[in-house]
Amino acid sequence: MSWSAGSCRGLLGSPPVLSMPFSGAARPSQESLWSSRPSCREMESKVSEGGLNVTLTIRLLMHGKEVGSIIGKKGETVKKMREESGARINISEGNCPERIVTITGPTDAIFKAFAMIAYKFEEDITNSMSNSTATSKPPVTLRLVVPASQCGSLIGKGGSKIKEIRESTGAQVQVAGDMLPNSTERAVTISGTPDAIIQCVKQICVVMLESPPKGATIPYRPKPASTPVIFAGGQAYTIQGQYAIPHPDLTKLHQLAMQQTPFTPLGQTTPAFPGLDASPPASTHELTIPNDLIGCIIGRQGTKINEIRQMSGAQIKIANATEGSSERQITITGTPANISLAQYLINARLTSEVTGMGAL
């Protein structure tokens, strides 16, 4: 990686930051960091080898199954990663299909933590292939969350920097065109062998250190899935801790939806709502679900999706998997009440799957 004189001055003239600034006590003085005044080439070498003791924070975006893998049984895997790498590894709260994994520490600790995560994911891929007929091994994939103001430096003029990183590491790097919802951050997807990913992360760290974020960064916070919902005795209840709380709005939705379908649960009659149109016009709503969570919605031999169709009265179609995509499209058709109830039930399934992984 070549450094211009101007870029070198930019690096030495501002505090090293990746995504977030130094944490207070760990922040070394500017003088101690640059007392030896290393050349730009030495600077890159030190960062790449983890020899420069700069505190960095890197954020990763993961699906529930990936988080479950690095947490491990009773938190043993993530505990081992923390102890062996020396990095702080924090995982955002569990009631979301997506989670943010934050890794903070000196550069050498960051790279060790990344290596452990990458090799763990490769191990998961190898294990999943033992029961599969697939012949080619898919790459390990990680998604970084990076302030949008730094993405231009990562891409480089005419895509020169990202091309250089791809060629020198052998990893595939893609910077998302759109910002993540309600944030000023973008996803940067890295795919390849664990070694290629580690080298790629090192080079990205150099770029991030050279070009700190501009202005305020609004971090991406994954949206929680809806609270699990159960239906009993014609009433809807949301689960809060160990308690089932009656939910009149959902009860009304449930009863309205049941008016549109011949299926009546537990042999009960459906109460009528005078003045309400029994057959409002049908509409369509689309959802996008990660591939690794679609199984919990379909269920064994389609039992769960059929249950959701019956309870909601909605038509639900799940698109076939498309090559190269990590997501599946779900199309829900019916009355507004049918669609609302189907969404609640799908979110309830996602929640139980994700929280079933365990959270720290």
Coordinates of C-alpha atoms in Angstrom, one line a residue:
M1 CA 0.0 0.0 0.0
S2 CA 1.5 3.3 -1.0
W3 CA 1.3 6.4 1.1
S4 CA 1.5 10.0 -0.2
A5 CA 3.2 12.7 1.7
G6 CA -0.2 14.4 2.2
S7 CA -1.9 11.3 3.5
C8 CA 1.0 10.8 5.9
R9 CA 0.5 14.3 7.3
G10 CA -3.2 13.6 7.7
L11 CA -2.5 10.5 9.7
L12 CA 0.1 12.1 12.0
G13 CA -2.0 15.2 12.5
S14 CA -5.1 13.7 13.9
P15 CA -5.9 11.1 16.7
P16 CA -6.1 7.5 15.4
V17 CA -9.7 6.5 15.3
L18 CA -11.6 3.6 13.9
S19 CA -15.3 4.0 13.9
M20 CA -15.3 5.3 17.5
P21 CA -12.7 7.4 19.4
F22 CA -10.3 6.1 22.0
S23 CA -11.9 5.2 25.3
G24 CA -10.9 7.7 28.0
A25 CA -8.3 5.9 30.2
A26 CA -6.8 3.9 27.4
R27 CA -6.1 6.9 25.2
P28 CA -2.3 7.3 24.9
S29 CA -0.9 10.8 24.4
Q30 CA -0.2 12.1 20.9
E31 CA 3.5 12.5 21.9
S32 CA 3.8 8.9 23.1
L33 CA 2.2 7.6 20.0
W34 CA 4.4 9.4 17.5
S35 CA 7.5 10.1 19.6
S36 CA 9.6 8.0 17.2
R37 CA 8.0 9.8 14.2
P38 CA 7.8 6.6 12.0
S39 CA 7.7 6.8 8.3
C40 CA 4.4 6.1 6.6
R41 CA 5.8 2.7 5.4
E42 CA 6.8 1.8 9.0
M43 CA 3.4 2.9 10.2
E44 CA 1.6 0.6 7.9
S45 CA 3.9 -2.3 8.8
K46 CA 3.3 -1.7 12.5
V47 CA -0.5 -1.6 12.2
S48 CA -0.4 -4.7 10.0
E49 CA 1.7 -6.6 12.5
G50 CA -0.2 -5.3 15.5
G51 CA 2.9 -3.6 16.8
L52 CA 1.4 -0.2 17.2
N53 CA -0.5 0.0 20.5
V54 CA -3.5 2.0 19.3
T55 CA -6.9 1.3 20.8
L56 CA -9.5 0.6 18.1
T57 CA -13.2 -0.3 18.0
I58 CA -14.6 -2.4 15.2
R59 CA -18.3 -3.2 14.9
L60 CA -19.6 -6.3 13.2
L61 CA -23.1 -7.1 12.0
M62 CA -24.2 -10.7 12.6
H63 CA -27.3 -12.8 12.3
G64 CA -28.6 -14.7 15.3
K65 CA -27.1 -18.1 14.3
E66 CA -23.6 -16.5 13.8
V67 CA -23.9 -14.8 17.2
G68 CA -24.9 -18.1 18.8
S69 CA -21.8 -19.7 17.3
I70 CA -19.4 -17.2 18.8
I71 CA -21.2 -17.1 22.2
G72 CA -21.1 -20.9 22.4
K73 CA -22.7 -23.1 25.1
K74 CA -23.1 -21.1 28.3
G75 CA -20.9 -18.4 26.8
E76 CA -17.8 -20.6 26.8
T77 CA -16.7 -19.7 23.3
V78 CA -16.8 -15.9 23.6
K79 CA -15.2 -16.1 27.1
K80 CA -12.3 -18.0 25.5
M81 CA -12.0 -15.4 22.7
R82 CA -11.9 -12.6 25.2
E83 CA -9.3 -14.3 27.4
E84 CA -7.0 -15.4 24.5
S85 CA -7.2 -12.3 22.4
G86 CA -7.2 -9.7 25.2
A87 CA -9.9 -7.7 23.3
R88 CA -13.2 -6.6 24.8
I89 CA -16.1 -8.3 22.9
N90 CA -19.6 -7.0 23.5
I91 CA -22.8 -8.3 21.9
S92 CA -25.9 -6.2 21.6
E93 CA -29.1 -7.3 23.3
G94 CA -30.8 -10.4 22.0
N95 CA -34.3 -9.6 20.9
C96 CA -33.2 -8.8 17.3
P97 CA -32.8 -10.9 14.2
E98 CA -29.5 -9.0 13.7
R99 CA -26.9 -8.2 16.4
I100 CA -23.9 -5.9 16.7
V101 CA -20.7 -7.4 17.9
T102 CA -18.3 -4.7 19.1
I103 CA -14.6 -5.6 19.4
T104 CA -12.3 -3.1 21.2
G105 CA -8.7 -3.2 22.1
P106 CA -5.1 -2.7 20.9
T107 CA -4.5 -3.6 17.3
D108 CA -2.8 -6.9 18.1
A109 CA -5.8 -7.9 20.3
I110 CA -8.3 -6.9 17.6
F111 CA -6.6 -9.0 15.0
K112 CA -6.4 -12.0 17.3
A113 CA -10.1 -11.7 18.0
F114 CA -10.9 -11.4 14.3
A115 CA -8.8 -14.5 13.6
M116 CA -10.6 -16.6 16.2
I117 CA -14.0 -15.5 14.9
A118 CA -13.0 -16.2 11.2
Y119 CA -11.7 -19.6 12.1
K120 CA -14.8 -20.4 14.2
F121 CA -17.0 -19.6 11.2
E122 CA -14.8 -21.7 8.9
E123 CA -15.2 -24.6 11.4
D124 CA -19.0 -24.1 11.3
I125 CA -19.0 -24.2 7.5
T126 CA -16.9 -27.4 7.5
N127 CA -19.3 -29.1 10.0
S128 CA -22.3 -28.1 8.0
M129 CA -20.8 -29.5 4.8
S130 CA -20.4 -33.0 6.4
N131 CA -24.2 -33.4 6.1
S132 CA -24.4 -31.7 2.7
T133 CA -24.0 -32.8 -0.9
A134 CA -22.3 -29.5 -1.9
T135 CA -18.8 -30.0 -3.4
S136 CA -17.4 -26.5 -3.2
K137 CA -16.8 -24.9 0.2
P138 CA -18.4 -21.5 0.6
P139 CA -16.1 -18.6 1.9
V140 CA -16.2 -17.2 5.4
T141 CA -18.1 -13.9 5.4
L142 CA -18.0 -11.1 7.9
R143 CA -19.8 -7.7 7.8
L144 CA -18.2 -4.7 9.2
V145 CA -20.2 -1.6 10.1
V146 CA -18.3 1.5 9.1
P147 CA -19.2 5.3 9.2
A148 CA -20.3 6.3 5.7
S149 CA -17.9 9.3 5.9
Q150 CA -14.9 6.8 5.8
C151 CA -16.2 4.7 3.0
G152 CA -14.9 7.0 0.3
S153 CA -11.3 6.5 1.6
L154 CA -11.9 2.8 1.7
I155 CA -13.1 2.7 -1.9
G156 CA -10.5 5.2 -3.2
K157 CA -10.5 7.3 -6.3
G158 CA -12.2 5.3 -9.1
G159 CA -12.2 2.3 -6.8
S160 CA -8.4 2.1 -6.7
K161 CA -8.1 1.5 -2.9
I162 CA -10.7 -1.3 -2.7
K163 CA -9.2 -2.9 -5.8
E164 CA -5.7 -2.8 -4.2
I165 CA -7.0 -4.4 -1.0
R166 CA -8.8 -7.2 -3.0
E167 CA -5.7 -8.0 -5.0
S168 CA -3.2 -7.9 -2.2
T169 CA -5.3 -10.0 0.3
G170 CA -7.3 -12.3 -2.0
A171 CA -10.5 -11.4 -0.1
Q172 CA -13.7 -10.1 -1.7
V173 CA -14.7 -6.7 -0.3
Q174 CA -18.0 -5.0 -1.0
V175 CA -19.1 -1.6 0.4
A176 CA -22.9 -1.2 0.5
G177 CA -24.2 1.7 -1.6
D178 CA -26.9 2.6 1.0
M179 CA -26.6 3.5 4.6
L180 CA -28.0 1.1 7.2
P181 CA -31.5 2.1 8.5
N182 CA -31.7 5.2 10.8
S183 CA -27.9 5.6 10.8
T184 CA -24.9 7.2 9.0
E185 CA -23.1 3.8 8.7
R186 CA -22.7 1.4 5.9
A187 CA -22.0 -2.4 5.8
V188 CA -18.7 -3.6 4.4
T189 CA -18.8 -7.3 3.5
I190 CA -15.6 -9.3 3.5
S191 CA -15.5 -12.8 2.1
G192 CA -12.7 -15.3 1.7
T193 CA -10.4 -17.7 3.7
P194 CA -9.8 -16.8 7.3
D195 CA -6.2 -15.7 6.5
A196 CA -7.4 -13.5 3.6
I197 CA -10.1 -11.9 5.9
I198 CA -7.5 -11.1 8.6
Q199 CA -5.1 -9.5 6.1
C200 CA -8.1 -7.5 4.7
V201 CA -9.1 -6.3 8.1
K202 CA -5.5 -5.1 8.8
Q203 CA -5.5 -3.1 5.6
I204 CA -8.9 -1.6 6.3
C205 CA -7.6 -0.6 9.8
V206 CA -4.8 1.3 8.1
V207 CA -7.3 3.2 5.9
M208 CA -9.6 3.9 8.8
L209 CA -6.7 5.3 10.9
E210 CA -5.6 7.5 8.1
S211 CA -9.1 8.9 7.5
P212 CA -11.0 9.5 10.7
P213 CA -14.8 9.9 10.5
K214 CA -16.1 13.4 9.5
G215 CA -18.8 14.9 11.6
A216 CA -21.1 13.0 14.0
T217 CA -21.7 9.3 13.4
I218 CA -25.2 7.9 14.1
P219 CA -24.5 4.2 14.9
Y220 CA -26.7 1.5 13.4
R221 CA -28.9 -0.2 16.0
P222 CA -30.7 -3.3 14.8
K223 CA -34.5 -3.1 15.3
P224 CA -35.8 -5.5 17.9
A225 CA -38.2 -8.2 16.7
S226 CA -41.7 -7.9 18.0
T227 CA -42.5 -9.4 21.4
P228 CA -43.6 -13.1 21.2
V229 CA -47.4 -13.4 21.0
I230 CA -49.6 -16.3 22.1
F231 CA -53.4 -16.8 21.7
A232 CA -55.6 -18.6 24.2
G233 CA -59.3 -18.5 24.9
G234 CA -59.8 -16.0 22.1
Q235 CA -57.4 -13.5 23.7
A236 CA -54.0 -12.4 22.6
Y237 CA -51.1 -12.2 25.1
T238 CA -47.6 -10.8 24.9
I239 CA -44.8 -12.5 26.8
Q240 CA -42.9 -10.2 29.1
G241 CA -40.4 -12.1 31.3
Q242 CA -42.3 -14.9 33.0
Y243 CA -45.7 -13.3 32.5
A244 CA -48.4 -13.3 29.8
I245 CA -49.9 -9.8 29.5
P246 CA -53.3 -9.4 27.9
H247 CA -53.0 -7.3 24.7
P248 CA -56.5 -5.9 23.6
D249 CA -55.2 -4.5 20.3
L250 CA -53.8 -7.9 19.2
T251 CA -56.9 -9.6 20.5
K252 CA -59.0 -7.5 18.2
L253 CA -56.6 -8.1 15.3
H254 CA -56.8 -11.8 15.9
Q255 CA -60.6 -11.8 16.1
L256 CA -60.9 -9.7 12.9
A257 CA -58.5 -12.0 11.1
M258 CA -60.5 -15.1 12.2
Q259 CA -63.6 -13.6 10.6
Q260 CA -61.9 -13.9 7.2
T261 CA -61.1 -17.7 7.6
P262 CA -63.1 -20.8 8.3
F263 CA -60.5 -21.9 10.8
T264 CA -61.7 -21.2 14.4
P265 CA -59.2 -22.2 17.2
L266 CA -60.2 -24.5 20.0
G267 CA -63.7 -24.9 18.6
Q268 CA -64.8 -21.4 19.7
T269 CA -67.3 -19.2 18.0
T270 CA -65.9 -15.9 16.7
P271 CA -67.5 -12.8 18.2
A272 CA -68.9 -10.3 15.7
F273 CA -67.9 -6.7 15.6
P274 CA -71.0 -4.6 14.5
G275 CA -70.3 -1.9 12.0
L276 CA -67.0 -3.4 10.7
D277 CA -66.8 -4.5 7.1
A278 CA -66.3 -8.3 7.3
S279 CA -64.3 -8.4 4.0
P280 CA -62.1 -5.3 3.5
P281 CA -60.0 -5.3 0.3
A282 CA -57.0 -7.6 0.2
S283 CA -53.5 -6.1 0.0
T284 CA -49.9 -7.4 -0.2
H285 CA -47.0 -6.9 2.1
E286 CA -43.4 -8.1 1.6
L287 CA -40.8 -9.1 4.2
T288 CA -37.1 -10.0 3.7
I289 CA -35.8 -12.8 6.0
P290 CA -32.1 -14.0 6.3
N291 CA -31.7 -17.5 4.8
D292 CA -30.4 -18.9 8.1
L293 CA -33.6 -18.0 9.9
I294 CA -36.1 -19.1 7.2
G295 CA -36.2 -22.7 8.5
C296 CA -37.7 -21.6 11.9
I297 CA -40.6 -19.9 10.0
I298 CA -41.2 -22.9 7.7
G299 CA -40.9 -25.6 10.4
R300 CA -40.5 -29.3 9.8
Q301 CA -42.4 -30.3 6.7
G302 CA -44.0 -26.8 6.6
T303 CA -45.8 -27.2 9.9
K304 CA -45.0 -23.7 11.3
I305 CA -45.8 -21.7 8.1
N306 CA -49.1 -23.6 7.8
E307 CA -49.9 -22.8 11.4
I308 CA -49.2 -19.1 10.7
R309 CA -51.4 -19.2 7.6
Q310 CA -54.3 -20.8 9.5
M311 CA -54.1 -18.5 12.5
S312 CA -53.7 -15.3 10.5
G313 CA -56.0 -16.2 7.5
A314 CA -53.3 -14.7 5.2
Q315 CA -51.8 -16.2 2.1
I316 CA -48.0 -16.5 2.7
K317 CA -45.6 -17.3 -0.1
I318 CA -41.8 -17.8 0.4
A319 CA -39.6 -17.2 -2.6
N320 CA -37.1 -19.8 -3.6
A321 CA -33.4 -19.1 -2.6
T322 CA -31.5 -17.2 -5.2
E323 CA -27.8 -17.8 -5.8
G324 CA -25.5 -15.3 -4.2
S325 CA -28.3 -13.9 -2.0
S326 CA -28.3 -14.3 1.8
E327 CA -32.0 -13.4 2.1
R328 CA -35.4 -14.8 1.1
Q329 CA -38.5 -12.8 0.2
I330 CA -41.8 -13.5 2.0
T331 CA -45.1 -12.2 0.4
I332 CA -48.1 -11.9 2.6
T333 CA -51.5 -11.3 1.0
G334 CA -54.8 -10.7 2.8
T335 CA -56.8 -8.0 4.6
P336 CA -54.8 -5.5 6.8
A337 CA -55.8 -7.5 9.9
N338 CA -54.6 -10.8 8.3
I339 CA -51.3 -9.2 7.3
S340 CA -50.7 -7.6 10.7
L341 CA -51.4 -10.9 12.5
A342 CA -49.1 -12.8 10.1
Q343 CA -46.3 -10.3 10.7
Y344 CA -46.7 -10.7 14.5
L345 CA -46.6 -14.5 14.3
I346 CA -43.5 -14.5 12.0
N347 CA -41.7 -12.0 14.3
A348 CA -42.6 -14.2 17.3
R349 CA -41.0 -17.2 15.5
L350 CA -37.9 -15.2 14.7
T351 CA -37.7 -14.0 18.3
S352 CA -37.9 -17.5 19.8
E353 CA -35.2 -18.7 17.4
V354 CA -32.8 -15.8 18.1
T355 CA -33.2 -15.7 21.8
G356 CA -33.0 -19.5 21.9
M357 CA -29.3 -19.0 21.0
G358 CA -28.7 -17.5 24.4
A359 CA -27.3 -14.0 25.0
L360 CA -24.8 -12.6 27.4

